[in-house]
PDB file of C-alpha atoms in Angstrom:
ATOM      1  CA  MET A 262      -0.262   0.043  -0.084  1.00 91.00           C
ATOM      2  CA  LYS A 263       0.972   3.427  -0.919  1.00 97.00           C
ATOM      3  CA  THR A 264       2.593   5.488   2.276  1.00 98.00           C
ATOM      4  CA  MET A 265       1.957   9.450   2.805  1.00 98.00           C
ATOM      5  CA  VAL A 266       3.658  11.040   6.097  1.00 98.00           C
ATOM      6  CA  VAL A 267       2.275  14.207   7.436  1.00 98.00           C
ATOM      7  CA  VAL A 268       5.059  16.134   9.471  1.00 98.00           C
ATOM      8  CA  GLY A 269       3.899  18.482  11.932  1.00 96.00           C
ATOM      9  CA  ALA A 270       0.043  16.849  11.713  1.00 96.00           C
ATOM     10  CA  GLY A 271      -2.867  18.733  13.071  1.00 94.00           C
ATOM     11  CA  LYS A 272      -6.626  18.579  13.559  1.00 95.00           C
ATOM     12  CA  LEU A 273      -6.773  21.114  10.552  1.00 96.00           C
ATOM     13  CA  LEU A 274      -4.982  20.713   7.215  1.00 97.00           C
ATOM     14  CA  GLY A 275      -3.026  17.786   8.688  1.00 97.00           C
ATOM     15  CA  LEU A 276      -6.259  15.688   9.069  1.00 98.00           C
ATOM     16  CA  SER A 277      -7.549  16.790   6.206  1.00 98.00           C
ATOM     17  CA  LEU A 278      -4.822  15.877   4.060  1.00 98.00           C
ATOM     18  CA  ALA A 279      -4.879  12.574   5.528  1.00 98.00           C
ATOM     19  CA  LYS A 280      -8.619  12.067   4.718  1.00 98.00           C
ATOM     20  CA  LYS A 281      -8.290  13.165   1.245  1.00 98.00           C
ATOM     21  CA  PHE A 282      -5.183  10.958   0.437  1.00 98.00           C
ATOM     22  CA  GLY A 283      -6.420   8.156   2.919  1.00 98.00           C
ATOM     23  CA  LYS A 284      -9.504   7.763   0.747  1.00 97.00           C
ATOM     24  CA  ASN A 285      -7.608   7.839  -2.505  1.00 97.00           C
ATOM     25  CA  GLY A 286      -5.334   4.684  -1.276  1.00 97.00           C
ATOM     26  CA  TYR A 287      -2.657   5.840   0.666  1.00 98.00           C
ATOM     27  CA  HIS A 288      -1.686   4.512   4.457  1.00 98.00           C
ATOM     28  CA  VAL A 289      -1.293   7.887   6.473  1.00 98.00           C
ATOM     29  CA  ILE A 290       1.349   8.219   8.946  1.00 98.00           C
ATOM     30  CA  LEU A 291       1.072  11.162  11.417  1.00 98.00           C
ATOM     31  CA  ILE A 292       4.020  12.642  12.808  1.00 98.00           C
ATOM     32  CA  SER A 293       3.714  15.441  15.537  1.00 96.00           C
ATOM     33  CA  ARG A 294       4.914  16.335  19.170  1.00 94.00           C
ATOM     34  CA  ASN A 295       1.789  15.110  21.131  1.00 95.00           C
ATOM     35  CA  PRO A 296       0.649  11.747  21.468  1.00 97.00           C
ATOM     36  CA  ALA A 297      -2.374  12.268  22.824  1.00 97.00           C
ATOM     37  CA  LYS A 298      -3.471  14.840  19.953  1.00 96.00           C
ATOM     38  CA  LEU A 299      -2.228  11.959  17.247  1.00 97.00           C
ATOM     39  CA  ALA A 300      -4.292   9.518  18.708  1.00 98.00           C
ATOM     40  CA  LEU A 301      -7.651  11.770  18.430  1.00 97.00           C
ATOM     41  CA  LEU A 302      -6.676  12.522  14.785  1.00 98.00           C
ATOM     42  CA  GLN A 303      -6.142   8.586  14.158  1.00 98.00           C
ATOM     43  CA  SER A 304      -9.349   8.056  15.632  1.00 98.00           C
ATOM     44  CA  GLU A 305     -10.872  10.528  13.693  1.00 97.00           C
ATOM     45  CA  LEU A 306      -9.627   8.464  10.390  1.00 98.00           C
ATOM     46  CA  ASN A 307     -10.677   5.449  11.824  1.00 97.00           C
ATOM     47  CA  LYS A 308     -14.268   6.750  11.334  1.00 97.00           C
ATOM     48  CA  ASP A 309     -13.777   6.859   7.548  1.00 96.00           C
ATOM     49  CA  ASN A 310     -12.132   3.352   7.380  1.00 97.00           C
ATOM     50  CA  ILE A 311      -8.964   4.968   6.701  1.00 98.00           C
ATOM     51  CA  GLN A 312      -5.705   3.385   7.372  1.00 97.00           C
ATOM     52  CA  SER A 313      -3.318   5.336   9.791  1.00 98.00           C
ATOM     53  CA  SER A 314      -0.483   5.140  12.041  1.00 98.00           C
ATOM     54  CA  TYR A 315       1.528   7.747  14.118  1.00 98.00           C
ATOM     55  CA  PHE A 316       4.823   8.445  15.610  1.00 98.00           C
ATOM     56  CA  THR A 317       6.160  11.597  18.063  1.00 97.00           C
ATOM     57  CA  ALA A 318       8.831  13.852  16.918  1.00 97.00           C
ATOM     58  CA  ASP A 319       9.340  17.315  18.156  1.00 94.00           C
ATOM     59  CA  MET A 320      10.471  19.933  15.162  1.00 93.00           C
ATOM     60  CA  TYR A 321      12.984  21.586  17.331  1.00 92.00           C
ATOM     61  CA  ASP A 322      14.592  18.364  17.987  1.00 95.00           C
ATOM     62  CA  LEU A 323      16.185  16.712  14.632  1.00 96.00           C
ATOM     63  CA  ASN A 324      16.888  13.436  16.516  1.00 97.00           C
ATOM     64  CA  SER A 325      13.399  12.922  17.348  1.00 96.00           C
ATOM     65  CA  LEU A 326      12.685  12.999  13.499  1.00 97.00           C
ATOM     66  CA  LYS A 327      15.685  11.041  12.615  1.00 97.00           C
ATOM     67  CA  THR A 328      14.311   7.791  15.128  1.00 97.00           C
ATOM     68  CA  SER A 329      10.584   8.642  13.948  1.00 98.00           C
ATOM     69  CA  PHE A 330      11.731   8.274  10.010  1.00 98.00           C
ATOM     70  CA  SER A 331      13.978   5.207  11.173  1.00 98.00           C
ATOM     71  CA  GLU A 332      10.710   3.445  12.724  1.00 98.00           C
ATOM     72  CA  ILE A 333       8.755   4.275   9.775  1.00 98.00           C
ATOM     73  CA  TYR A 334      10.840   2.552   7.217  1.00 97.00           C
ATOM     74  CA  GLN A 335      11.461  -0.405   9.463  1.00 97.00           C
ATOM     75  CA  LYS A 336       7.712  -1.002   9.614  1.00 96.00           C
ATOM     76  CA  PHE A 337       6.643   0.372   6.114  1.00 97.00           C
ATOM     77  CA  GLY A 338       9.716  -0.135   4.075  1.00 96.00           C
ATOM     78  CA  GLN A 339       9.238   3.285   2.052  1.00 95.00           C
ATOM     79  CA  VAL A 340       7.290   6.690   1.968  1.00 98.00           C
ATOM     80  CA  ASP A 341       5.597   7.316  -1.147  1.00 98.00           C
ATOM     81  CA  ILE A 342       4.832  11.537  -0.398  1.00 98.00           C
ATOM     82  CA  MET A 343       5.982  13.502   2.534  1.00 98.00           C
ATOM     83  CA  GLU A 344       3.965  16.643   3.355  1.00 98.00           C
ATOM     84  CA  PHE A 345       5.735  19.259   5.764  1.00 98.00           C
ATOM     85  CA  SER A 346       3.021  21.899   7.372  1.00 95.00           C
ATOM     86  CA  PRO A 347       4.055  21.884  11.038  1.00 90.00           C
ATOM     87  CA  ASN A 348       2.110  24.940  12.972  1.00 80.00           C
ATOM     88  CA  LEU A 349       4.488  26.061  15.048  1.00 68.00           C
ATOM     89  CA  GLY A 350       2.725  29.043  16.323  1.00 59.00           C
ATOM     90  CA  HIS A 351       3.882  32.370  17.006  1.00 57.00           C
ATOM     91  CA  GLN A 352       3.769  34.145  20.300  1.00 61.00           C
ATOM     92  CA  ASN A 353       6.011  36.510  20.387  1.00 75.00           C
ATOM     93  CA  PRO A 354       6.682  38.147  17.196  1.00 85.00           C
ATOM     94  CA  ILE A 355       9.715  40.252  16.645  1.00 90.00           C
ATOM     95  CA  ASN A 356       9.764  43.398  14.562  1.00 93.00           C
ATOM     96  CA  VAL A 357      12.977  43.469  11.760  1.00 94.00           C
ATOM     97  CA  LYS A 358      14.266  46.785  13.721  1.00 95.00           C
ATOM     98  CA  ASP A 359      14.797  44.428  16.647  1.00 94.00           C
ATOM     99  CA  LEU A 360      15.828  41.089  15.177  1.00 91.00           C
ATOM    100  CA  ARG A 361      18.992  39.658  16.603  1.00 92.00           C
ATOM    101  CA  PRO A 362      20.946  36.540  15.329  1.00 90.00           C
ATOM    102  CA  GLU A 363      19.930  34.618  18.398  1.00 87.00           C
ATOM    103  CA  ASN A 364      16.021  35.485  17.608  1.00 86.00           C
ATOM    104  CA  LEU A 365      16.353  33.137  14.479  1.00 89.00           C
ATOM    105  CA  ALA A 366      17.504  30.394  16.206  1.00 90.00           C
ATOM    106  CA  SER A 367      13.956  28.810  16.942  1.00 88.00           C
ATOM    107  CA  SER A 368      12.084  29.957  13.686  1.00 90.00           C
ATOM    108  CA  LEU A 369      15.270  28.288  11.626  1.00 93.00           C
ATOM    109  CA  GLN A 370      15.111  25.339  13.646  1.00 93.00           C
ATOM    110  CA  GLY A 371      11.397  24.175  13.307  1.00 92.00           C
ATOM    111  CA  ASN A 372      11.057  25.473   9.798  1.00 92.00           C
ATOM    112  CA  LEU A 373      14.070  25.134   7.419  1.00 96.00           C
ATOM    113  CA  LEU A 374      16.311  22.684   9.691  1.00 97.00           C
ATOM    114  CA  ALA A 375      13.477  20.355  10.416  1.00 97.00           C
ATOM    115  CA  ALA A 376      12.426  20.648   6.742  1.00 97.00           C
ATOM    116  CA  ILE A 377      15.794  19.741   5.460  1.00 98.00           C
ATOM    117  CA  GLN A 378      16.173  16.710   7.862  1.00 98.00           C
ATOM    118  CA  SER A 379      12.832  15.375   6.759  1.00 98.00           C
ATOM    119  CA  VAL A 380      13.862  15.623   3.410  1.00 98.00           C
ATOM    120  CA  GLN A 381      17.003  13.966   3.788  1.00 98.00           C
ATOM    121  CA  GLU A 382      14.908  10.664   5.453  1.00 98.00           C
ATOM    122  CA  VAL A 383      13.380  10.116   2.577  1.00 98.00           C
ATOM    123  CA  LEU A 384      14.909  11.537  -0.538  1.00 98.00           C
ATOM    124  CA  PRO A 385      17.575   8.677  -1.005  1.00 98.00           C
ATOM    125  CA  SER A 386      15.046   6.249  -0.961  1.00 97.00           C
ATOM    126  CA  MET A 387      12.899   7.896  -3.406  1.00 98.00           C
ATOM    127  CA  LEU A 388      15.979   8.705  -5.592  1.00 98.00           C
ATOM    128  CA  ARG A 389      16.908   5.141  -5.830  1.00 97.00           C
ATOM    129  CA  ARG A 390      13.122   4.316  -6.735  1.00 96.00           C
ATOM    130  CA  LYS A 391      12.891   7.292  -9.296  1.00 96.00           C
ATOM    131  CA  LYS A 392       9.571   7.978  -7.681  1.00 96.00           C
ATOM    132  CA  GLY A 393       8.128  10.249  -4.929  1.00 98.00           C
ATOM    133  CA  ALA A 394       6.705  13.160  -3.890  1.00 98.00           C
ATOM    134  CA  LEU A 395       7.629  16.457  -1.256  1.00 98.00           C
ATOM    135  CA  LEU A 396       4.345  18.924  -0.540  1.00 98.00           C
ATOM    136  CA  PHE A 397       5.300  21.751   1.943  1.00 98.00           C
ATOM    137  CA  THR A 398       2.342  24.159   2.913  1.00 97.00           C
ATOM    138  CA  THR A 399       3.486  27.332   4.044  1.00 96.00           C
ATOM    139  CA  GLY A 400       2.111  30.803   4.813  1.00 93.00           C
ATOM    140  CA  LEU A 401       1.986  33.961   2.938  1.00 93.00           C
ATOM    141  CA  SER A 402       5.199  35.088   4.848  1.00 91.00           C
ATOM    142  CA  ALA A 403       6.971  32.755   2.545  1.00 93.00           C
ATOM    143  CA  ILE A 404       6.839  35.052  -0.155  1.00 94.00           C
ATOM    144  CA  TYR A 405       5.925  38.548   1.162  1.00 92.00           C
ATOM    145  CA  PRO A 406       7.935  39.729   3.869  1.00 91.00           C
ATOM    146  CA  ASN A 407       6.391  40.749   6.678  1.00 90.00           C
ATOM    147  CA  PRO A 408       8.508  43.199   8.919  1.00 92.00           C
ATOM    148  CA  LYS A 409       6.290  42.829  11.976  1.00 91.00           C
ATOM    149  CA  MET A 410       7.270  39.101  12.339  1.00 89.00           C
ATOM    150  CA  ALA A 411      10.322  39.178  11.129  1.00 91.00           C
ATOM    151  CA  ASP A 412      12.137  36.068  12.925  1.00 90.00           C
ATOM    152  CA  PHE A 413       9.038  33.823  11.370  1.00 89.00           C
ATOM    153  CA  SER A 414       9.161  35.708   7.949  1.00 91.00           C
ATOM    154  CA  VAL A 415      12.938  35.287   7.550  1.00 94.00           C
ATOM    155  CA  ALA A 416      12.515  31.636   8.402  1.00 93.00           C
ATOM    156  CA  LYS A 417       9.898  30.927   5.817  1.00 94.00           C
ATOM    157  CA  ALA A 418      11.694  32.785   3.167  1.00 96.00           C
ATOM    158  CA  ALA A 419      14.462  30.732   3.793  1.00 96.00           C
ATOM    159  CA  LEU A 420      12.279  27.326   3.746  1.00 97.00           C
ATOM    160  CA  ARG A 421      10.728  28.710   0.379  1.00 97.00           C
ATOM    161  CA  SER A 422      14.302  29.361  -1.232  1.00 98.00           C
ATOM    162  CA  TYR A 423      15.114  25.551   0.211  1.00 98.00           C
ATOM    163  CA  ILE A 424      11.998  24.220  -1.791  1.00 98.00           C
ATOM    164  CA  LEU A 425      12.600  25.712  -5.063  1.00 98.00           C
ATOM    165  CA  ASN A 426      16.227  24.879  -5.250  1.00 98.00           C
ATOM    166  CA  LEU A 427      14.830  21.042  -4.246  1.00 98.00           C
ATOM    167  CA  ASP A 428      12.362  21.419  -7.621  1.00 97.00           C
ATOM    168  CA  GLN A 429      14.824  22.940  -9.740  1.00 96.00           C
ATOM    169  CA  SER A 430      17.210  20.004  -8.816  1.00 97.00           C
ATOM    170  CA  LEU A 431      14.469  17.140  -8.755  1.00 97.00           C
ATOM    171  CA  LYS A 432      12.145  17.817 -11.753  1.00 90.00           C
ATOM    172  CA  ASP A 433      14.281  15.500 -14.167  1.00 94.00           C
ATOM    173  CA  LYS A 434      14.282  12.848 -11.262  1.00 96.00           C
ATOM    174  CA  ASN A 435      10.803  12.077 -11.539  1.00 96.00           C
ATOM    175  CA  ILE A 436      10.286  13.312  -7.992  1.00 98.00           C
ATOM    176  CA  PHE A 437       7.371  15.591  -7.456  1.00 98.00           C
ATOM    177  CA  VAL A 438       8.284  18.923  -5.339  1.00 98.00           C
ATOM    178  CA  GLY A 439       5.195  21.116  -4.621  1.00 98.00           C
ATOM    179  CA  HIS A 440       4.704  24.288  -2.361  1.00 98.00           C
ATOM    180  CA  ILE A 441       1.594  26.163  -1.543  1.00 98.00           C
ATOM    181  CA  SER A 442       1.469  29.427   0.206  1.00 97.00           C
ATOM    182  CA  LEU A 443      -1.717  29.718   2.007  1.00 96.00           C
ATOM    183  CA  GLY A 444      -3.061  33.023   2.602  1.00 95.00           C
ATOM    184  CA  ALA A 445      -5.916  32.043   4.523  1.00 94.00           C
ATOM    185  CA  PHE A 446      -6.595  31.287   8.435  1.00 92.00           C
ATOM    186  CA  LEU A 447      -7.599  27.923   8.065  1.00 95.00           C
ATOM    187  CA  LYS A 448     -11.315  27.064   9.836  1.00 95.00           C
ATOM    188  CA  GLU A 449     -12.976  23.921   9.994  1.00 94.00           C
ATOM    189  CA  ARG A 450     -16.312  23.497   7.669  1.00 94.00           C
ATOM    190  CA  THR A 451     -16.785  26.785   6.183  1.00 95.00           C
ATOM    191  CA  ARG A 452     -16.869  25.150   2.767  1.00 94.00           C
ATOM    192  CA  LYS A 453     -14.961  28.357   1.850  1.00 94.00           C
ATOM    193  CA  ALA A 454     -11.638  28.911   0.214  1.00 95.00           C
ATOM    194  CA  ASN A 455     -10.055  28.513   4.057  1.00 96.00           C
ATOM    195  CA  ASP A 456     -11.856  25.544   4.870  1.00 97.00           C
ATOM    196  CA  PRO A 457      -8.756  22.846   5.111  1.00 97.00           C
ATOM    197  CA  ASP A 458     -10.798  20.263   3.429  1.00 98.00           C
ATOM    198  CA  ILE A 459     -10.923  22.405   0.422  1.00 98.00           C
ATOM    199  CA  VAL A 460      -7.067  23.140   0.806  1.00 98.00           C
ATOM    200  CA  ALA A 461      -6.792  19.221   0.830  1.00 98.00           C
ATOM    201  CA  ASP A 462      -8.563  19.075  -2.200  1.00 98.00           C
ATOM    202  CA  ARG A 463      -6.167  21.669  -4.232  1.00 98.00           C
ATOM    203  CA  TRP A 464      -3.586  19.749  -2.978  1.00 98.00           C
ATOM    204  CA  TYR A 465      -4.649  16.493  -4.408  1.00 98.00           C
ATOM    205  CA  GLN A 466      -5.426  17.800  -7.560  1.00 98.00           C
ATOM    206  CA  LYS A 467      -2.033  19.583  -7.744  1.00 98.00           C
ATOM    207  CA  TYR A 468      -0.417  16.517  -7.157  1.00 98.00           C
ATOM    208  CA  ILE A 469      -2.108  13.858  -9.562  1.00 98.00           C
ATOM    209  CA  ASN A 470      -1.753  16.749 -12.149  1.00 97.00           C
ATOM    210  CA  ASN A 471       1.711  17.043 -11.658  1.00 96.00           C
ATOM    211  CA  GLU A 472       1.567  20.832 -11.003  1.00 97.00           C
ATOM    212  CA  HIS A 473       5.033  20.732  -9.480  1.00 94.00           C
ATOM    213  CA  GLY A 474       6.513  24.027  -8.135  1.00 95.00           C
ATOM    214  CA  GLU A 475       4.743  26.958  -6.096  1.00 97.00           C
ATOM    215  CA  GLU A 476       1.402  28.734  -5.903  1.00 97.00           C
ATOM    216  CA  VAL A 477      -0.153  31.101  -3.438  1.00 97.00           C
ATOM    217  CA  TYR A 478      -3.614  30.061  -2.289  1.00 97.00           C
ATOM    218  CA  PRO A 479      -6.318  31.406  -3.075  1.00 96.00           C
ATOM    219  CA  LYS A 480      -4.793  32.280  -6.296  1.00 94.00           C
ATOM    220  CA  GLY A 481      -3.715  36.034  -6.586  1.00 92.00           C
ATOM    221  CA  VAL A 482      -4.144  36.565  -2.596  1.00 93.00           C
ATOM    222  CA  THR A 483      -1.803  39.002  -1.148  1.00 89.00           C
ATOM    223  CA  GLN A 484      -1.025  40.124   2.482  1.00 88.00           C
ATOM    224  CA  ALA A 485      -3.858  42.692   1.944  1.00 88.00           C
ATOM    225  CA  THR A 486      -6.221  40.069   1.328  1.00 92.00           C
ATOM    226  CA  VAL A 487      -5.543  36.979   3.419  1.00 91.00           C
ATOM    227  CA  ILE A 488      -9.027  35.230   4.198  1.00 92.00           C
ATOM    228  CA  ARG A 489      -9.733  35.367   7.929  1.00 88.00           C
TER     229      ARG A 489
END
């Protein structure tokens, strides 16, 4: 059975992606820090008869990511799709005028470094098989600078650069690389553009249609028109 790993799975987009891909034949593997929340997500998937597993890892602890992926490969043998979208929260935004080197450590660790580590856990196998997909979901700050949240914005922009480099490097290796930059605050069951189920639908279409590369979602959204 095909496998999809959702790194940073939560009750909004992570769960919606799990349902969408799970209903289309994937065994969904959820990774996040809190085992109790992961168990609740799995119980929701069980209601739809979606096969799933979960493993715990902290985005700020790269060794825990290594351990989880090692266990995943021991149990499942391969990963067909990896999606990276941890919601790390942002309680104390730092204005660019006040930004110091030490302020970036946490944001870079949880965003860029965790993404790189996750990719390195799955990419060698994908390259050997000449097949696989890497999906990344971020916010608009990855594309549009936000000086009021400079630590977060700089980290997301660095992650975007990494994703674009991956896409350029892997497009001729039959490895799909996709990036969706969300211009919406997700809310359950709105049936509008900010509904995580609708975003998951868009991700699935982007993947099966081989629309590699990045896009903003909804199309044409800017910082001034973010859906709240």
